């Protein structure tokens, strides 16, 4: 025995861990045993086990320590004990990247690899390939070729799997083994055939024509291995997904033929592949759905689980097709395996009709206590989709979710319920008050701080819009009295929003905030004092700016701007407009919430995409004088897919300049491009200042070229189109090494798509949680109103196009057109280049293919409304 159980607790837990108190120094000292003669195989095996345990538990071994232990292990090759030798191979693999000079065992491993003992040969191949680098790969090439076609399946499989790993460091060498790999595919052993097919695919995966031939060849021949069939199905499905020119009927027919295979594994893989394809129609799904329906009645729980999980996955995209399985799914509701029953009932929730909702909800309630939190979350997600489908059933859903909230459960489970209630509140205004009431009851006894904080922020945003906002004050102030500091701080912020939104509640809110000024926590006191002073001014514009609509700036950018400001002695006050604005999206339930902890997080906020671009551009001397980066666009393709050169354009907008960043990729392995520059035609009013070329563009290595353009002084000139042409010097090179054949080369060019500058490139999205307060805050001093006629097939299409064209952020969920109505008001907010607030209210009316739009624009700058109105017109 390796350890002694000395307590009743050990007996109850099934035994203690004999290695839990290992000390690294002691174990390394024990490696001296390897030098003893004769070798004690049993004792050495135990020491090697300890080393493996330490490494896998994350114990750090210094290179010197690892090297000394490794050299001591090499003495163990003298032993003929089989178990010791196999344990030695494992240790060599684990220490290959830690110790120095591991290639010292190459000759010993090569000897075992080419020996007659099959128990040594396979593990020796794996260990040898682990310590082999690019310089040594050719020296073992002959042995690897022989091992791939070896008669022993274990040796052949070991060689094939090791070759897959070697592809990462020496693909050109491994590609020369294609004949041996092709021969191994014809093996009678199912695992050898599977591994060989996988390696053959990796060798040819960059050649689409070769992959097509590979699939065509083996789809017509009868493979012995069901694993190989499954792999071939996945390759075929991937090929179908990547098809640009249409649907390859041959590949689909092969996958469909696998539905009639004798192996259940292959049948399920084929059905899963068909239903997962984006390009399949309901007609093509029939056969796969039929197979899944049969598997639902299989005596094997694993097959029933796989079938119902797949049906659950596609029930949203193809509910009509899954409806055919409803009878089989209803039979699974009473399945002994509660995981299967849960998936069956959630699938029925997604595909059922409105009349059956109440019955299904009652059935769910009978076994909710018997399933794990993981599957309870699946049920909650199904209820969320059901609420979107049948909004009139929100009362039933809310009652059920509220019951689940009161039950015991972990953080992830409770978070999923809260997320679902929040989504229902946002999507269905009629459910707002009942949802907020349930959440108020939940925070009375909520043990999870992140959830309590989130609900308080939600109450601050949605509560003032209800018919009786005063009833929520009691719940919020209870948190100020009873909860921890971070929840108290969130409660104070929520109270301030009620005071800023309601004149009737303001006196009471001021009393409560005044009491909170005596709180023992600094953050709570500071918030209460700040909000009390702002609300005491009774200034709507002030309350809107500092309470209802907070700053939308990048924390990383704000830190950088403050550091730069403090480095210089100046009497000029800090200007918040120099801080980059982050694009804020509508609040949605997120699964990114971290688990609660008693220790406050000290991690810095992650840098946004724009922060990374700011750092990247500021490091370039030519762009250092441009000022703060205002906005960076999403990448736009300037080339067709699968062409010899790939170019994407990202537009970086500054106050007076635009930097065009061209991300270039050379897909030709026999060419080296130098001095790559994107020449742009001059557009009206825009002035091209300079070009920054990409000095070298090697095969499959990204490179960047920049063009600096000055924005016209005339503020009305915002829209423009630039013609683009990529110019470069070409040098022919060796495809294998990438070295140029000569140093001269020749000039060449490549035509690109045009780059357009639109209004949206001059505007950054900003979310205004309380649009009405912001509208009054900006005022009508710089207001412009006009009427337009839009030729749009529906209100939804009009809303989508207006948002996309203007590049502004929809507020108060106004991007959702009401069902069954022909009129709507779209509210948009943002910041125009230069830091000017811009708000848009678009009143839309639909009438037989036309949409009438009354557009009202307000801004803190007099020019901005004219610019936007002119661009729309």
Short mmCIF file of C-alpha atoms in Angstrom, two decimals, residues 579-764:
data_model
loop_
_atom_site.label_atom_id
_atom_site.label_comp_id
_atom_site.label_asym_id
_atom_site.label_seq_id
_atom_site.Cartn_x
_atom_site.Cartn_y
_atom_site.Cartn_z
CA UNK A 579 -11.13 60.55 -23.98
CA UNK A 580 -12.22 57.92 -26.57
CA UNK A 581 -15.92 57.05 -26.43
CA UNK A 582 -16.79 53.38 -26.25
CA UNK A 583 -19.64 52.08 -28.33
CA UNK A 584 -22.30 50.97 -25.88
CA UNK A 585 -24.83 48.34 -26.90
CA UNK A 586 -28.26 47.79 -25.45
CA UNK A 587 -28.10 45.92 -22.20
CA UNK A 588 -28.66 42.22 -22.71
CA UNK A 589 -28.39 39.30 -20.34
CA UNK A 590 -24.82 38.14 -20.30
CA UNK A 591 -23.22 34.92 -19.23
CA UNK A 592 -19.99 36.70 -18.45
CA UNK A 593 -20.87 37.58 -14.86
CA UNK A 594 -18.15 36.30 -12.56
CA UNK A 595 -18.88 34.25 -9.48
CA UNK A 596 -19.25 36.32 -6.32
CA UNK A 597 -16.25 36.61 -4.09
CA UNK A 598 -15.59 38.03 -0.67
CA UNK A 599 -12.45 39.68 -2.02
CA UNK A 600 -12.92 42.75 -4.20
CA UNK A 601 -11.44 42.36 -7.66
CA UNK A 602 -8.30 44.35 -8.32
CA UNK A 603 -8.04 43.49 -12.01
CA UNK A 604 -7.90 46.38 -14.43
CA UNK A 605 -10.72 46.64 -16.99
CA UNK A 606 -9.89 44.90 -20.24
CA UNK A 607 -8.81 47.14 -23.11
CA UNK A 608 -11.44 47.51 -25.81
CA UNK A 609 -10.82 47.10 -29.52
CA UNK A 610 -10.59 50.88 -29.90
CA UNK A 611 -8.08 51.11 -27.03
CA UNK A 612 -5.86 48.62 -28.83
CA UNK A 613 -6.10 50.63 -32.06
CA UNK A 614 -5.28 53.82 -30.13
CA UNK A 615 -2.12 52.23 -28.73
CA UNK A 616 -1.19 50.83 -32.15
CA UNK A 617 -1.59 54.16 -33.98
CA UNK A 618 0.06 56.28 -31.29
CA UNK A 619 3.21 54.18 -31.65
CA UNK A 620 3.54 55.39 -35.29
CA UNK A 621 5.40 58.71 -35.48
CA UNK A 622 3.45 59.98 -38.52
CA UNK A 623 0.16 59.74 -36.58
CA UNK A 624 1.30 61.02 -33.17
CA UNK A 625 0.00 64.57 -33.85
CA UNK A 626 -3.52 63.56 -34.89
CA UNK A 627 -5.02 63.81 -31.39
CA UNK A 628 -7.40 61.34 -29.72
CA UNK A 629 -8.90 58.55 -31.83
CA UNK A 630 -12.65 59.12 -32.21
CA UNK A 631 -13.82 55.92 -33.87
CA UNK A 632 -12.59 52.77 -35.62
CA UNK A 633 -14.83 51.01 -38.12
CA UNK A 634 -15.28 47.28 -38.57
CA UNK A 635 -13.06 45.69 -41.28
CA UNK A 636 -14.40 45.90 -44.84
CA UNK A 637 -13.25 43.43 -47.54
CA UNK A 638 -11.75 45.10 -50.62
CA UNK A 639 -11.08 41.79 -52.42
CA UNK A 640 -13.13 38.74 -53.33
CA UNK A 641 -12.62 35.63 -51.16
CA UNK A 642 -10.01 33.10 -52.29
CA UNK A 643 -8.09 35.56 -54.50
CA UNK A 644 -4.28 35.74 -54.61
CA UNK A 645 -4.23 38.77 -52.31
CA UNK A 646 -6.60 39.59 -49.46
CA UNK A 647 -7.08 43.21 -48.33
CA UNK A 648 -9.36 44.52 -45.57
CA UNK A 649 -9.83 48.20 -44.74
CA UNK A 650 -10.38 49.71 -41.28
CA UNK A 651 -11.22 53.43 -41.08
CA UNK A 652 -9.83 55.27 -38.04
CA UNK A 653 -11.57 58.64 -37.62
CA UNK A 654 -9.89 61.53 -35.77
CA UNK A 655 -11.17 65.09 -35.28
CA UNK A 656 -9.66 66.40 -38.54
CA UNK A 657 -8.17 63.29 -40.17
CA UNK A 658 -8.99 59.74 -41.23
CA UNK A 659 -6.37 56.97 -41.20
CA UNK A 660 -7.11 54.10 -43.55
CA UNK A 661 -5.57 50.87 -42.26
CA UNK A 662 -5.23 48.18 -44.93
CA UNK A 663 -4.67 44.66 -43.57
CA UNK A 664 -2.98 42.74 -46.39
CA UNK A 665 -2.39 39.00 -46.82
CA UNK A 666 -0.39 37.27 -49.55
CA UNK A 667 -1.80 33.80 -50.33
CA UNK A 668 0.81 32.88 -52.99
CA UNK A 669 3.65 30.80 -51.53
CA UNK A 670 5.95 31.46 -54.52
CA UNK A 671 5.90 35.25 -54.20
CA UNK A 672 7.38 37.77 -51.80
CA UNK A 673 5.89 41.27 -51.92
CA UNK A 674 7.80 44.37 -50.87
CA UNK A 675 6.90 48.07 -50.45
CA UNK A 676 3.17 47.34 -50.51
CA UNK A 677 1.16 50.56 -50.61
CA UNK A 678 -2.53 51.23 -51.29
CA UNK A 679 -2.80 54.21 -53.64
CA UNK A 680 -6.08 56.09 -53.27
CA UNK A 681 -7.79 58.42 -55.73
CA UNK A 682 -8.46 61.88 -54.30
CA UNK A 683 -12.11 62.46 -53.40
CA UNK A 684 -13.84 65.87 -53.42
CA UNK A 685 -12.52 68.02 -50.58
CA UNK A 686 -10.42 65.25 -49.02
CA UNK A 687 -6.65 65.65 -49.16
CA UNK A 688 -4.26 62.68 -49.10
CA UNK A 689 -1.41 63.60 -46.75
CA UNK A 690 0.88 60.57 -46.78
CA UNK A 691 1.28 56.82 -47.35
CA UNK A 692 2.99 54.36 -45.01
CA UNK A 693 3.84 51.17 -46.96
CA UNK A 694 4.16 47.62 -45.70
CA UNK A 695 7.89 46.93 -46.18
CA UNK A 696 7.59 43.16 -46.61
CA UNK A 697 4.61 40.86 -47.20
CA UNK A 698 5.63 37.19 -47.06
CA UNK A 699 3.38 34.21 -47.77
CA UNK A 700 0.49 33.84 -45.29
CA UNK A 701 1.95 36.54 -43.00
CA UNK A 702 -0.31 39.58 -42.36
CA UNK A 703 1.04 43.04 -43.12
CA UNK A 704 -0.36 46.56 -42.69
CA UNK A 705 -0.25 49.60 -44.96
CA UNK A 706 -1.63 53.02 -43.93
CA UNK A 707 -2.97 56.07 -45.77
CA UNK A 708 -3.48 59.41 -43.98
CA UNK A 709 -6.27 61.66 -45.33
CA UNK A 710 -7.32 65.13 -44.16
CA UNK A 711 -11.06 65.76 -43.70
CA UNK A 712 -12.37 68.82 -45.63
CA UNK A 713 -12.74 72.12 -43.76
CA UNK A 714 -16.26 72.41 -45.17
CA UNK A 715 -18.36 70.56 -42.52
CA UNK A 716 -21.02 69.60 -45.08
CA UNK A 717 -18.55 67.41 -47.03
CA UNK A 718 -18.71 64.16 -45.07
CA UNK A 719 -19.61 61.56 -47.72
CA UNK A 720 -16.94 60.44 -50.19
CA UNK A 721 -15.75 57.50 -52.31
CA UNK A 722 -12.08 56.61 -52.84
CA UNK A 723 -10.79 54.40 -55.64
CA UNK A 724 -8.04 52.03 -54.42
CA UNK A 725 -5.15 50.28 -56.14
CA UNK A 726 -2.54 48.10 -54.44
CA UNK A 727 1.01 48.70 -55.76
CA UNK A 728 4.02 46.59 -54.82
CA UNK A 729 7.27 44.96 -55.90
CA UNK A 730 7.14 41.19 -56.58
CA UNK A 731 10.03 38.79 -56.00
CA UNK A 732 9.69 35.16 -57.05
CA UNK A 733 10.75 32.83 -54.21
CA UNK A 734 11.14 29.19 -53.21
CA UNK A 735 7.72 27.91 -51.97
CA UNK A 736 9.41 25.74 -49.29
CA UNK A 737 11.85 28.22 -47.77
CA UNK A 738 10.29 31.56 -48.76
CA UNK A 739 13.70 32.88 -49.85
CA UNK A 740 13.61 35.07 -53.02
CA UNK A 741 15.25 33.67 -56.19
CA UNK A 742 16.76 37.06 -56.99
CA UNK A 743 16.94 40.50 -55.41
CA UNK A 744 15.64 42.51 -58.36
CA UNK A 745 11.94 41.73 -58.67
CA UNK A 746 9.42 43.69 -60.73
CA UNK A 747 6.70 46.27 -60.11
CA UNK A 748 3.06 45.16 -60.16
CA UNK A 749 -0.36 46.37 -59.05
CA UNK A 750 -3.72 44.90 -58.08
CA UNK A 751 -7.13 46.60 -58.38
CA UNK A 752 -9.25 46.80 -55.20
CA UNK A 753 -12.86 47.68 -54.41
CA UNK A 754 -13.69 51.32 -53.65
CA UNK A 755 -13.69 52.60 -50.05
CA UNK A 756 -16.66 54.71 -48.98
CA UNK A 757 -16.90 57.33 -46.23
CA UNK A 758 -20.45 57.67 -44.86
CA UNK A 759 -22.15 59.66 -42.12
CA UNK A 760 -21.76 56.66 -39.80
CA UNK A 761 -17.95 57.05 -39.97
CA UNK A 762 -18.23 60.50 -38.36
CA UNK A 763 -20.59 59.36 -35.58
CA UNK A 764 -19.99 57.20 -32.51
#
